[in-house]
Coordinates of C-alpha atoms in Angstrom, one line a residue:
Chain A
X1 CA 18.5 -22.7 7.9
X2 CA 21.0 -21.9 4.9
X3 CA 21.8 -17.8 4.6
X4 CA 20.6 -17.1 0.7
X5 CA 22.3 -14.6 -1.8
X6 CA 20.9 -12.7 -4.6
X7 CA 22.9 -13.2 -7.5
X8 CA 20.8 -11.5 -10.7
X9 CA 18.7 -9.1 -11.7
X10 CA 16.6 -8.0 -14.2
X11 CA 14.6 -5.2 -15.1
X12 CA 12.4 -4.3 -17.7
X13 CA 12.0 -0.2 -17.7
X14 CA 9.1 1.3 -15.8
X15 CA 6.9 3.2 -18.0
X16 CA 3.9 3.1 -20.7
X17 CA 3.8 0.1 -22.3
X18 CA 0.9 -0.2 -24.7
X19 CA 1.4 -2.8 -26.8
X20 CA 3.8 -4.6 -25.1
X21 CA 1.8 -7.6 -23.3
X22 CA 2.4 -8.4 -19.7
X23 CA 4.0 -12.1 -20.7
X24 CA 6.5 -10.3 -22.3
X25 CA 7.6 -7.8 -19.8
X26 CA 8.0 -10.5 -17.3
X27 CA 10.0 -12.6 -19.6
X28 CA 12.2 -9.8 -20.5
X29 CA 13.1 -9.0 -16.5
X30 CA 13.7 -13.2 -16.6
X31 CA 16.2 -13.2 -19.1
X32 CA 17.9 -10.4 -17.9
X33 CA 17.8 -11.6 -14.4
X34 CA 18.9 -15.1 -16.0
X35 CA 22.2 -14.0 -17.6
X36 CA 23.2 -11.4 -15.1
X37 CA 22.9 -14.3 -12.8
X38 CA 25.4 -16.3 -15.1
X39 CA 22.8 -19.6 -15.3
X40 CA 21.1 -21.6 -17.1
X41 CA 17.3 -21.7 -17.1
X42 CA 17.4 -25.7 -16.3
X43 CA 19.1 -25.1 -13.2
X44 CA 15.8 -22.9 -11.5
X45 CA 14.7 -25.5 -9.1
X46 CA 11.5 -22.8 -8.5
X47 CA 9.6 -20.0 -9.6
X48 CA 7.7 -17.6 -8.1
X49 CA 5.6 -15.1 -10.2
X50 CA 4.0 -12.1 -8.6
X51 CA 1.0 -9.8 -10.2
X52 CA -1.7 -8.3 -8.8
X53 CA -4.4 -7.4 -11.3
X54 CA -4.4 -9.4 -14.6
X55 CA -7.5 -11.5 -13.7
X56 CA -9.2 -7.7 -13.4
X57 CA -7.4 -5.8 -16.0
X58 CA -6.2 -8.2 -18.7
X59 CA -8.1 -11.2 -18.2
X60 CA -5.2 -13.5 -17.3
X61 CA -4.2 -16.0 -14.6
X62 CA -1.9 -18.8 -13.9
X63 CA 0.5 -16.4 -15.7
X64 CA 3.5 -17.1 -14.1
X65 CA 3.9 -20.5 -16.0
X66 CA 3.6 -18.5 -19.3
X67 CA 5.9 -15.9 -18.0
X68 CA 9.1 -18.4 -16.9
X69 CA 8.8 -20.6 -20.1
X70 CA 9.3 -18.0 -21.8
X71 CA 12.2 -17.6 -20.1
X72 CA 13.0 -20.9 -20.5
X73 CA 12.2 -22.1 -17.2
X74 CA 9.6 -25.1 -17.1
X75 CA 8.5 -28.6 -15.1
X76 CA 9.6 -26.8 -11.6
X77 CA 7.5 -25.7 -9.2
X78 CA 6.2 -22.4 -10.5
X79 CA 3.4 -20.5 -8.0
X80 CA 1.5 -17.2 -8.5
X81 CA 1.5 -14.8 -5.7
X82 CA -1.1 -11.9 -5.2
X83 CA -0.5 -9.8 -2.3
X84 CA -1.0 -6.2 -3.5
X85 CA 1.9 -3.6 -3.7
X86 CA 4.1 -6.2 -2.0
X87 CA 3.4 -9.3 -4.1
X88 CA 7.3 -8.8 -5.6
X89 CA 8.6 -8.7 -1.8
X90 CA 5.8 -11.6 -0.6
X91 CA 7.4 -14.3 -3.5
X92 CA 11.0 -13.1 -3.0
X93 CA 10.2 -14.0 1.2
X94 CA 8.7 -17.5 -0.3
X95 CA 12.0 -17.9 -2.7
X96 CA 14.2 -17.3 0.5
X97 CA 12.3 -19.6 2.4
X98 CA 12.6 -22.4 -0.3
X99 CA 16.0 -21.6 -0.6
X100 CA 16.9 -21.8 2.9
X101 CA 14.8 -24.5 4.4
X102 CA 17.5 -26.4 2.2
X103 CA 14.7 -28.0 -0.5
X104 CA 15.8 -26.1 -3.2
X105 CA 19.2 -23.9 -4.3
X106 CA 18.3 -21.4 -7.3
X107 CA 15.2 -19.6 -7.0
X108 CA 13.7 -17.3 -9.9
X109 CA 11.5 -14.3 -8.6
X110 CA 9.6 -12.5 -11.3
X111 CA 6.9 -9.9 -10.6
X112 CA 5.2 -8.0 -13.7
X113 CA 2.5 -5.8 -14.1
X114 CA 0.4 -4.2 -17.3
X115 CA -2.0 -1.1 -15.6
X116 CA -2.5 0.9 -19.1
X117 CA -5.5 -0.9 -20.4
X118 CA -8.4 1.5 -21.6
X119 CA -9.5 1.5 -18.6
X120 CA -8.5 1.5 -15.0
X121 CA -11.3 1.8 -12.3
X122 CA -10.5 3.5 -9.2
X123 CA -8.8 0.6 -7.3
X124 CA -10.5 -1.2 -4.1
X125 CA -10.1 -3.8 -2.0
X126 CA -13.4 -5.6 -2.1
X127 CA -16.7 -4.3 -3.4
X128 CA -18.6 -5.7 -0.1
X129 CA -15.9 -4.0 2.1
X130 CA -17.8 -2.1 5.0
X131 CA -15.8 1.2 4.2
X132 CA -15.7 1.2 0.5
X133 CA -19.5 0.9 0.7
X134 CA -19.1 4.1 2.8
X135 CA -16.7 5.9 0.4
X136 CA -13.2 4.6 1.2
X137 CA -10.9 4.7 -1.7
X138 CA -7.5 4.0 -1.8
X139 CA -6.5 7.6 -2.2
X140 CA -9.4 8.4 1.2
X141 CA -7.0 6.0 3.1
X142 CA -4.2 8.0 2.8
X143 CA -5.4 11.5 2.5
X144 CA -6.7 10.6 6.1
X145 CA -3.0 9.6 7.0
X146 CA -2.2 12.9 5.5
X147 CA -5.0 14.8 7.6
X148 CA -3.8 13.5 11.0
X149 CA -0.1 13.7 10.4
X150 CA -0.9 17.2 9.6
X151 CA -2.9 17.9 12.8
X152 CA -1.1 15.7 15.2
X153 CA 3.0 16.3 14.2
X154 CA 2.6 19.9 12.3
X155 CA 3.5 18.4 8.8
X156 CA 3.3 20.9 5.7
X157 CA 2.0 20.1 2.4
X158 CA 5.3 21.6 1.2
X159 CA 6.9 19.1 3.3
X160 CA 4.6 16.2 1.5
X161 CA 5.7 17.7 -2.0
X162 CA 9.2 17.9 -1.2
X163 CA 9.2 14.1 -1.4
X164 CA 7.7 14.1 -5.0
X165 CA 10.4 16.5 -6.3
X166 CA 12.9 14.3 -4.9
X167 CA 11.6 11.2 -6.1
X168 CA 11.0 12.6 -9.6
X169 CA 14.4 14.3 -9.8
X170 CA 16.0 10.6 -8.7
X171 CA 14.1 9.2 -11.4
X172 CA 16.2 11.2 -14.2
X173 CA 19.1 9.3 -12.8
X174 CA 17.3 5.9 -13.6
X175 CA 17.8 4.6 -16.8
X176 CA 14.5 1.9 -15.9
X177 CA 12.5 4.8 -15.0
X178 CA 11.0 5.8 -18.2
X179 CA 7.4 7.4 -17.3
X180 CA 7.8 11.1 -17.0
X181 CA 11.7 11.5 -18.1
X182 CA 11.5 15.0 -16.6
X183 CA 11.4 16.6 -13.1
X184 CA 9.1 18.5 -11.1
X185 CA 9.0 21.9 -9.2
X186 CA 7.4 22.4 -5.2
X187 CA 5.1 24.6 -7.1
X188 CA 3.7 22.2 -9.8
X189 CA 3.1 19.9 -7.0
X190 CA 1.3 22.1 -5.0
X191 CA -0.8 23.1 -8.1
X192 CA -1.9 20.2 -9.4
X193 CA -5.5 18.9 -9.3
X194 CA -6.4 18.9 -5.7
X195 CA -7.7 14.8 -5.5
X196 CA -8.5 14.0 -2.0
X197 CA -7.0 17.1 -0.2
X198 CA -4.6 17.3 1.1
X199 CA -2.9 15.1 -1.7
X200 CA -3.0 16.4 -5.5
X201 CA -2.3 15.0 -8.5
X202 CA 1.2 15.1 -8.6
X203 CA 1.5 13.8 -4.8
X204 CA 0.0 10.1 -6.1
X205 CA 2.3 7.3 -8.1
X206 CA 1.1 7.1 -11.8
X207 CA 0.4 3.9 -13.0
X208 CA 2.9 2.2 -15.0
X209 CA 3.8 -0.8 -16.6
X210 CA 7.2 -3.0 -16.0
X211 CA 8.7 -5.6 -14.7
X212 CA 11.2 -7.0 -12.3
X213 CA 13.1 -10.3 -11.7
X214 CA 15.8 -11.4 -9.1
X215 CA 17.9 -14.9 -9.1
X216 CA 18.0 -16.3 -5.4
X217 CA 20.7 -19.2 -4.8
X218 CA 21.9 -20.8 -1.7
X219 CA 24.8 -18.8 -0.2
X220 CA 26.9 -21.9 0.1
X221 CA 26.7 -22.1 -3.7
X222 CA 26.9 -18.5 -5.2
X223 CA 30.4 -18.7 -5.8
X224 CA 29.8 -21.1 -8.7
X225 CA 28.2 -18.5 -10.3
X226 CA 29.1 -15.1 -9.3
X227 CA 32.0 -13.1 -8.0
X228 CA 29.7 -11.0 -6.3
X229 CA 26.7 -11.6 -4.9
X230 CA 24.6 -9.4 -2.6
X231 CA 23.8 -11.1 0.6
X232 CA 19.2 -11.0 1.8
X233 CA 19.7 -11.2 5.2
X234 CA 16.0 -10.9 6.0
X235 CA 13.0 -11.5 4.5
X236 CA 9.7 -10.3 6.6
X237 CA 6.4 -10.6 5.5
X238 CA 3.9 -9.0 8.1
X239 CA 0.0 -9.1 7.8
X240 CA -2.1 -5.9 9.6
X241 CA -3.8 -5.9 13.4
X242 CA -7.1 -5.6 11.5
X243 CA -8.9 -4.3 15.2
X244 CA -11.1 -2.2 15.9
X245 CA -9.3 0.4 16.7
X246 CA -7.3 1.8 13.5
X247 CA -4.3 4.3 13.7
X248 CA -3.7 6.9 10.9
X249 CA -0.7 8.6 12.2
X250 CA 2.2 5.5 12.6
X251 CA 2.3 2.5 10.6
X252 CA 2.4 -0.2 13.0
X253 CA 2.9 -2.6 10.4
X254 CA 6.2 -1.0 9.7
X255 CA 7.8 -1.2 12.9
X256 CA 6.7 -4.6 13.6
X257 CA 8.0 -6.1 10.0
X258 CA 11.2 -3.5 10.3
X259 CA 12.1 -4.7 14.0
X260 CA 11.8 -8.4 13.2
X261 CA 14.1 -7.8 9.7
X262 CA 16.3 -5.8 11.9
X263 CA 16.8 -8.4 14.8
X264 CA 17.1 -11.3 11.8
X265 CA 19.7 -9.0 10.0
X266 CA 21.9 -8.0 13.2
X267 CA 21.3 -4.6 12.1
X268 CA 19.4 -1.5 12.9
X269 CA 18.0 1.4 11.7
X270 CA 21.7 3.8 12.1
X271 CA 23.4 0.8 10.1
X272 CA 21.1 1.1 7.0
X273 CA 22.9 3.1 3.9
X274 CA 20.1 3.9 1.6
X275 CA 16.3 2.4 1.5
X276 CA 13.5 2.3 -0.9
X277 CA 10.1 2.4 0.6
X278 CA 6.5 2.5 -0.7
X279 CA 5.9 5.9 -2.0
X280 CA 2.6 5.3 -3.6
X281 CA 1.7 8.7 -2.0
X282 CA 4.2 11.5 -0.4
X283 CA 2.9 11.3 3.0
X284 CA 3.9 7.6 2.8
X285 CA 7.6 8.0 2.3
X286 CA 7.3 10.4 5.7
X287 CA 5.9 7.9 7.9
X288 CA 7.7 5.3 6.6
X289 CA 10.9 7.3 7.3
X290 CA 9.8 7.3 10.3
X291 CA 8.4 4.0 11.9
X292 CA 11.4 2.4 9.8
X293 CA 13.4 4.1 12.3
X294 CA 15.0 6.7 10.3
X295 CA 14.4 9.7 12.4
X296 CA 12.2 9.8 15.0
X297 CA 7.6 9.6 14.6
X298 CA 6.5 13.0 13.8
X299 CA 9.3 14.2 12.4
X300 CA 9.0 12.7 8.8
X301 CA 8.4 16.1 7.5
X302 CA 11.8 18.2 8.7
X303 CA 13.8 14.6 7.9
X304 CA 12.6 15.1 3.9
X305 CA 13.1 19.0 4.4
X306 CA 16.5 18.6 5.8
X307 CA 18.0 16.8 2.9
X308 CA 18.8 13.7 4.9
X309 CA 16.3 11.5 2.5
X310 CA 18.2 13.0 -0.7
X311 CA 21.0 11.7 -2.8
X312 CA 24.0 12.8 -0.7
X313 CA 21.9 12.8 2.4
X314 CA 22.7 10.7 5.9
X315 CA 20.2 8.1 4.2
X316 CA 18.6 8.3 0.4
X317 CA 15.1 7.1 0.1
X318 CA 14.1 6.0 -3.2
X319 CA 17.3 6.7 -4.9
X320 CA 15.7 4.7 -8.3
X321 CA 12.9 7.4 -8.4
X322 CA 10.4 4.9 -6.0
X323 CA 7.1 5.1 -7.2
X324 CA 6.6 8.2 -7.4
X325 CA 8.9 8.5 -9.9
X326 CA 9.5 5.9 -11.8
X327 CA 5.9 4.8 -11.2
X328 CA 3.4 1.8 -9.4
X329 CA 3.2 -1.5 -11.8
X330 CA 1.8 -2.9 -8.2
X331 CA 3.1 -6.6 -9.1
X332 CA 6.5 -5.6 -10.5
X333 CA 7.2 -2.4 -7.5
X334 CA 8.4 -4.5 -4.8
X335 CA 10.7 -6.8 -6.3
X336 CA 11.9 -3.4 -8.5
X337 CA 12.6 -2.3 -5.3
X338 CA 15.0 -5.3 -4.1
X339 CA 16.6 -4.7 -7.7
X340 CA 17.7 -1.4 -7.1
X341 CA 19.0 -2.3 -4.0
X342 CA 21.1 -5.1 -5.5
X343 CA 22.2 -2.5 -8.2
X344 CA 23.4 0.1 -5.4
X345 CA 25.1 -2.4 -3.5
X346 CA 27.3 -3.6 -6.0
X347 CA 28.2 -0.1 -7.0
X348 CA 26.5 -0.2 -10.5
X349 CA 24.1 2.7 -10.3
X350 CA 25.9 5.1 -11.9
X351 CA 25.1 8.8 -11.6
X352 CA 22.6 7.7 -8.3
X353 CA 24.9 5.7 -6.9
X354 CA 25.1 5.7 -2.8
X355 CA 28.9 6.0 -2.4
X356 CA 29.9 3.4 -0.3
X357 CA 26.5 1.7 0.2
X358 CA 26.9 -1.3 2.4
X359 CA 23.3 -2.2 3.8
X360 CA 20.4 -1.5 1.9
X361 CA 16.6 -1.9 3.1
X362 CA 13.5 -1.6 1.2
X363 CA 10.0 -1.6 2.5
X364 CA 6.4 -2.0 0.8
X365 CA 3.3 -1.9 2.1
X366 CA -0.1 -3.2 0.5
X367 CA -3.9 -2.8 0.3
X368 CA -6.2 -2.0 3.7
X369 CA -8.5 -3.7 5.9
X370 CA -10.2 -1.9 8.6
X371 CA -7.9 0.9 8.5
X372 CA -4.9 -1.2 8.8
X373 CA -2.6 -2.6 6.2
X374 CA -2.9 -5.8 5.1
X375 CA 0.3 -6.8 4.1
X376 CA 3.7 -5.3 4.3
X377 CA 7.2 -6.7 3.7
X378 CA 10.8 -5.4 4.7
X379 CA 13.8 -6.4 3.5
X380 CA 17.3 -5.9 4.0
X381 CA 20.8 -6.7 2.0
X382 CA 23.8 -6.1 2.5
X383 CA 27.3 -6.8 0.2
Chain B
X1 CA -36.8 10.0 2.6
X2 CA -38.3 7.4 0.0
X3 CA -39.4 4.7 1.8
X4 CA -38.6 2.2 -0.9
X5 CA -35.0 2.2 -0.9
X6 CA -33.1 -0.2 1.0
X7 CA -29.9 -0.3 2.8
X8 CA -26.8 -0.8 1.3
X9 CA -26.6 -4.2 3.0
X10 CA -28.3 -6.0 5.0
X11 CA -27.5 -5.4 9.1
X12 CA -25.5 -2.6 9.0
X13 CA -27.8 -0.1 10.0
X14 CA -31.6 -0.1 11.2
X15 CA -33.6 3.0 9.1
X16 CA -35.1 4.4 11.8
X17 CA -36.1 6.9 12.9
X18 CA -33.7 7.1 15.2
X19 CA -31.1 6.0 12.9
X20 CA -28.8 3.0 14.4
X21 CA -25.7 1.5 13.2
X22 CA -25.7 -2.4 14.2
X23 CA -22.7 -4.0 16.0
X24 CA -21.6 -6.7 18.1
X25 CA -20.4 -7.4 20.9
X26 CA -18.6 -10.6 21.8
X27 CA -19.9 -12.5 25.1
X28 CA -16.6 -13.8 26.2
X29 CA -13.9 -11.3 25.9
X30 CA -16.3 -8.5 25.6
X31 CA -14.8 -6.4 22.6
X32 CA -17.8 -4.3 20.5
X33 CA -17.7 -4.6 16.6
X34 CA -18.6 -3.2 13.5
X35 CA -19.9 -4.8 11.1
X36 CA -20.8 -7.5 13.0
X37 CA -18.4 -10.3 12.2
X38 CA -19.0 -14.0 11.5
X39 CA -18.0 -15.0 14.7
X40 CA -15.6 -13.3 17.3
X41 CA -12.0 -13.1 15.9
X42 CA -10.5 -13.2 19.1
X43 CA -12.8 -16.3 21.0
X44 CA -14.3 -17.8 17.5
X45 CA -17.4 -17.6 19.4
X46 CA -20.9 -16.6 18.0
X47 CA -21.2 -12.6 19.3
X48 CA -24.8 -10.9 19.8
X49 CA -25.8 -7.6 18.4
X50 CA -25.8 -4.6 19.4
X51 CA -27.3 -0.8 18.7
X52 CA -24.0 1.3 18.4
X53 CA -23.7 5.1 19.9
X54 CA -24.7 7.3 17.1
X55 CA -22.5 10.8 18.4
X56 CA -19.1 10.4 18.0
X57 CA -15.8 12.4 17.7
X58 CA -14.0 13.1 14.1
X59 CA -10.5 11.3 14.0
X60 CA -9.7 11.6 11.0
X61 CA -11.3 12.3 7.3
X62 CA -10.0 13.3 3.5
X63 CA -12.7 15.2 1.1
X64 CA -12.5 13.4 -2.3
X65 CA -12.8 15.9 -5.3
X66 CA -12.3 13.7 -7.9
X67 CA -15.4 11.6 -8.9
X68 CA -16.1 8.0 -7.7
X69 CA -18.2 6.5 -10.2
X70 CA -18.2 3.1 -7.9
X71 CA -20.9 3.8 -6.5
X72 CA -22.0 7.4 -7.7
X73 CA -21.2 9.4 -4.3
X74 CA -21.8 13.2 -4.7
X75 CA -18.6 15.2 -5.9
X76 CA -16.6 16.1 -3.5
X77 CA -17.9 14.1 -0.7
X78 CA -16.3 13.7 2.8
X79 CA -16.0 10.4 4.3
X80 CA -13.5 9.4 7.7
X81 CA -12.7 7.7 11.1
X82 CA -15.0 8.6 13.8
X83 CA -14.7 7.9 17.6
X84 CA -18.0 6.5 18.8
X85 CA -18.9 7.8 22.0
X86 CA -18.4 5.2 25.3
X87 CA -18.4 2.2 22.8
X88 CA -14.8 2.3 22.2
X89 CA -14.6 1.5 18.6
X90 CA -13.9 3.5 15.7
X91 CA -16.0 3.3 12.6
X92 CA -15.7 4.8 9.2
X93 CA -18.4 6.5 7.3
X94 CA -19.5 9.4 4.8
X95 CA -19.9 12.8 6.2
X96 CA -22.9 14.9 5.0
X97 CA -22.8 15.8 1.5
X98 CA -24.5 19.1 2.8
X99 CA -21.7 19.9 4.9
X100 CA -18.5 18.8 3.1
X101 CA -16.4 21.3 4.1
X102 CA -16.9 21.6 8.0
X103 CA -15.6 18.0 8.6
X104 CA -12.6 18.8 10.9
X105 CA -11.0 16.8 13.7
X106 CA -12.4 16.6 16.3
X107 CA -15.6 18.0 15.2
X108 CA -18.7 16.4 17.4
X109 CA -20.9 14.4 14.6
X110 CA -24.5 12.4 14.9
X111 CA -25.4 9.6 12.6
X112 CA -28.2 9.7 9.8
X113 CA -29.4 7.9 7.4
X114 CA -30.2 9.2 3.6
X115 CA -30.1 8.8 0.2
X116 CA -26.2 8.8 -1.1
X117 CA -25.0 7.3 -4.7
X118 CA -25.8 3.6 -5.7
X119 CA -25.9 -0.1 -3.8
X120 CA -23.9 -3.2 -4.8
X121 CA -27.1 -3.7 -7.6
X122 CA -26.5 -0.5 -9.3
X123 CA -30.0 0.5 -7.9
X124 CA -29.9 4.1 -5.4
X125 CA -29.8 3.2 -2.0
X126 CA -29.4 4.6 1.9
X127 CA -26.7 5.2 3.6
X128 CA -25.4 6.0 6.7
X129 CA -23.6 9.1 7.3
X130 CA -22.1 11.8 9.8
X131 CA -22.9 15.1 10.0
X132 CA -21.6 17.9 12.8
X133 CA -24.0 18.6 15.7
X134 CA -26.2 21.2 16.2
X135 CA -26.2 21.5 12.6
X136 CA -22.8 22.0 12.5
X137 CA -21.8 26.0 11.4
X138 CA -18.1 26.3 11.7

């Protein structure tokens, strides 16, 4: 198998976009993805374009075509991947597998997403779905996370908010993170609409709009094009256990998918310099601090309250803002997520910078069955 | 109870009374279910039903304020994991609208069935649903 760089990004800023179709955000993360990348759109051998809700929202599919033409990438290979939060992750795993199985040497990875439409129904997996019949929502699923934590480890819902005012004051730092341009206090936090106790208002990812792309190429061949590119050393796509037996307090899905990257990468947990991770909610940036091996399960809570997850901090989570700050375009977050990393690594994010960053990982987790998740991705690069 | 309204689906739960959520259970390896699945996930072998426990342990739960027009639950409502008794399984359902804010862990729950919010039709339909023991009383 041939090791596989990342050699552009692209980014198209995370906010409300109105009037600004989906197409067009994904072509403008291409093209910037494109010429960071320093080639030309005829040499993509392969595309792969990740969204999760334009058949539901805006009425679209096969939209990935649409999207690389327009950024001048056509008659390749060109699939559209749906795998919830970590659709960007899933099609940058399939990119590195195309890349290294030695088929094809420069991969295009594009995930977009358009979420402020008139309107926007609470989000489910499946109507038919045994516990969404019985009143599971998104939000349930992790306020029962919350609940347990709280019960079983002794986490405070200070703790939980501490991650928000984190996130949101990272996002000021992030000139792509263009929802709420202003930071948060505990307090506000704490005082917002109570939604699905113990998690208010303020303690859930908006719903924005953006877009994300990333140029894979063959390691062998990176030097043709770049001076610099930023080594994926693993890839990891995991789906849930699905039993009968569901766990709310650890992510098993996270230590599975983060041991296998780890093993893949030569690396572990102590090695890793800053990670983004899915923050849809505050209690999930805890336990993922956790199960990722961070600091140890259960202690999610004093790890955010110590300052070790801040800028400055033995490792920064979510430097770009994560979702909660910069916000949850579902198809766009996880390859977002892999651009940031590639931005930090090369030293290029400015006033959030990770001084001397060297290996970065980022995690994302998406949608439920049966209490478990049903798909969730790490990855990891390093300079 | 109206006796008109039906289930939200079909082999879930038998009315009653008593009330009884419908499993499986999987003649080769054994393993209990619920819902029953097409066949067993584990063996891919045709399972048999069976009539779950209906008293159970609270594992976990979140009360949702907001309102969930999906399928027009009451507002708040409670709804959570819950450790069947001796069946090893853990199921999720509603709590009782009644009793919203005495779901705790580890708070001792029996099933019912009742009247909650809307079926996949749009029509009102039953549901099944915890609610504490002894009438509950925290």
């Amino acid at each position: 198998m041939r090791a596989v760089d990342i050699i552009g990004v692209g980014m198209f800023p995370f906010g409300v976009h109105k009037t600004t179709p989906l197409v067009e955000m994904g072509v403008r993360a291409a093209v910037e993805a494109i010429k960071d990348a320093g080639v030309k759109p005829s040499q993509i051998n392969i595309g792969f374009f990740a969204n999760m809700q334009a058949g539901n929202l805006t009425k679209e599919f096969t939209t990935g075509q649409a999207v690389m033409w327009g950024a001048g990438v056509n008659k390749v290979p060109v699939f559209n991947i749906e795998n919830a939060c970590t659709s960007g992750a899933s099609a940058t795993t399939l990119a590195m597998m195309s890349i290294a199985s030695g088929q094809y040497d420069l991969a295009l990875v594009v995930g977009a997403e358009k979420l402020n439409v008139p309107f926007v129904p609470l989000l489910n997996p499946s109507m038919r779905d045994i516990n969404v019949l019985e009143g599971n929502v998104v939000i349930n699923g992790f306020a029962q996370r919350a609940v347990r934590h709280m019960y079983e480890y002794g986490t405070t819902k200070e703790q939980l908010a501490m991650v928000d005012v984190k996130n949101r004051r990272n996002a000021l730092l992030n000139p792509k993170a263009k929802f709420f341009n202003k930071p948060v206090t505990l307090e506000e936090v704490l005082g917002s609409t109570m939604m699905s106790d113990p998690l208010t208002k303020l303690s859930c990812c908006p719903n924005s709009d953006g877009a994300a792309a990333l140029v894979l190429c063959a390691a062998e061949l990176s030097s043709r094009y770049t001076t610099r590119p930023i080594h994926l050393k693993a890839s990891v796509l995991v789906s849930g256990v699905f039993d009968e037996w569901p766990d709310m307090q650890t992510f098993e899905e996270d230590q599975r998918a983060g041991r296998t990257a780890y093993e893949t990468a030569g690396l572990g947990p102590e090695d890793v310099s800053a990670a983004e991770c899915h923050d849809a909610f505050t209690i999930c940036e805890v336990m993922h601090t956790e199960n990722l091996g961070f600091c140890p399960i259960g202690e999610g809570g004093p790890f955010v309250e110590s300052g070790a997850t801040s800028l400055g901090g033995k490792i920064p989570v979510n430097v770009s803002g994560g979702l909660l700050g910069k916000g949850h375009p579902l198809g766009a977050t996880a390859a977002a997520q892999i651009v940031e990393g590639v931005i930090q690594l090369r030293g290029e994010a400015g006033d959030r910078q990770v001084e001397g960053a060297k290996v970065f990982l980022t995690e994302c987790m998406g949608a439920e069955l049966r209490g478990d998740a049903k798909t969730c991705t790490v990855n990891i690069l390093t300079v | 109870m109206s006796s008109d309204l039906k289930p939200m689906l079909d082999g879930i739960f038998e009315v009653g009374p008593p009330p009884r959520l419908l499993g499986a259970e999987c003649p080769i390896c054994e393993r209990k279910f619920f819902p029953k699945p097409i066949v067993c996930p584990h063996c891919l072998e045709d399972v048999k039903e069976i009539k779950l426990n209906t008293e159970g342990t609270v594992y976990s739960f979140s009360i949702l304020r907001i309102p969930n027009m999906l399928y027009k639950y009451p507002q708040p409502y409670a709804s959570g994991y819950i450790d069947l008794d001796g069946d090893n399984i853990r199921v999720y359902g509603l709590f009782d609208p009644e009793k919203t804010e005495e779901i705790a862990i580890g708070q001792r729950v029996t099933l019912k069935v009742g009247q909650i919010g809307i079926g996949l039709d749009g029509e009102e339909c039953l549901r099944y649903y915890f609610t504490p023991v002894d009438g509950g009383g925290k």
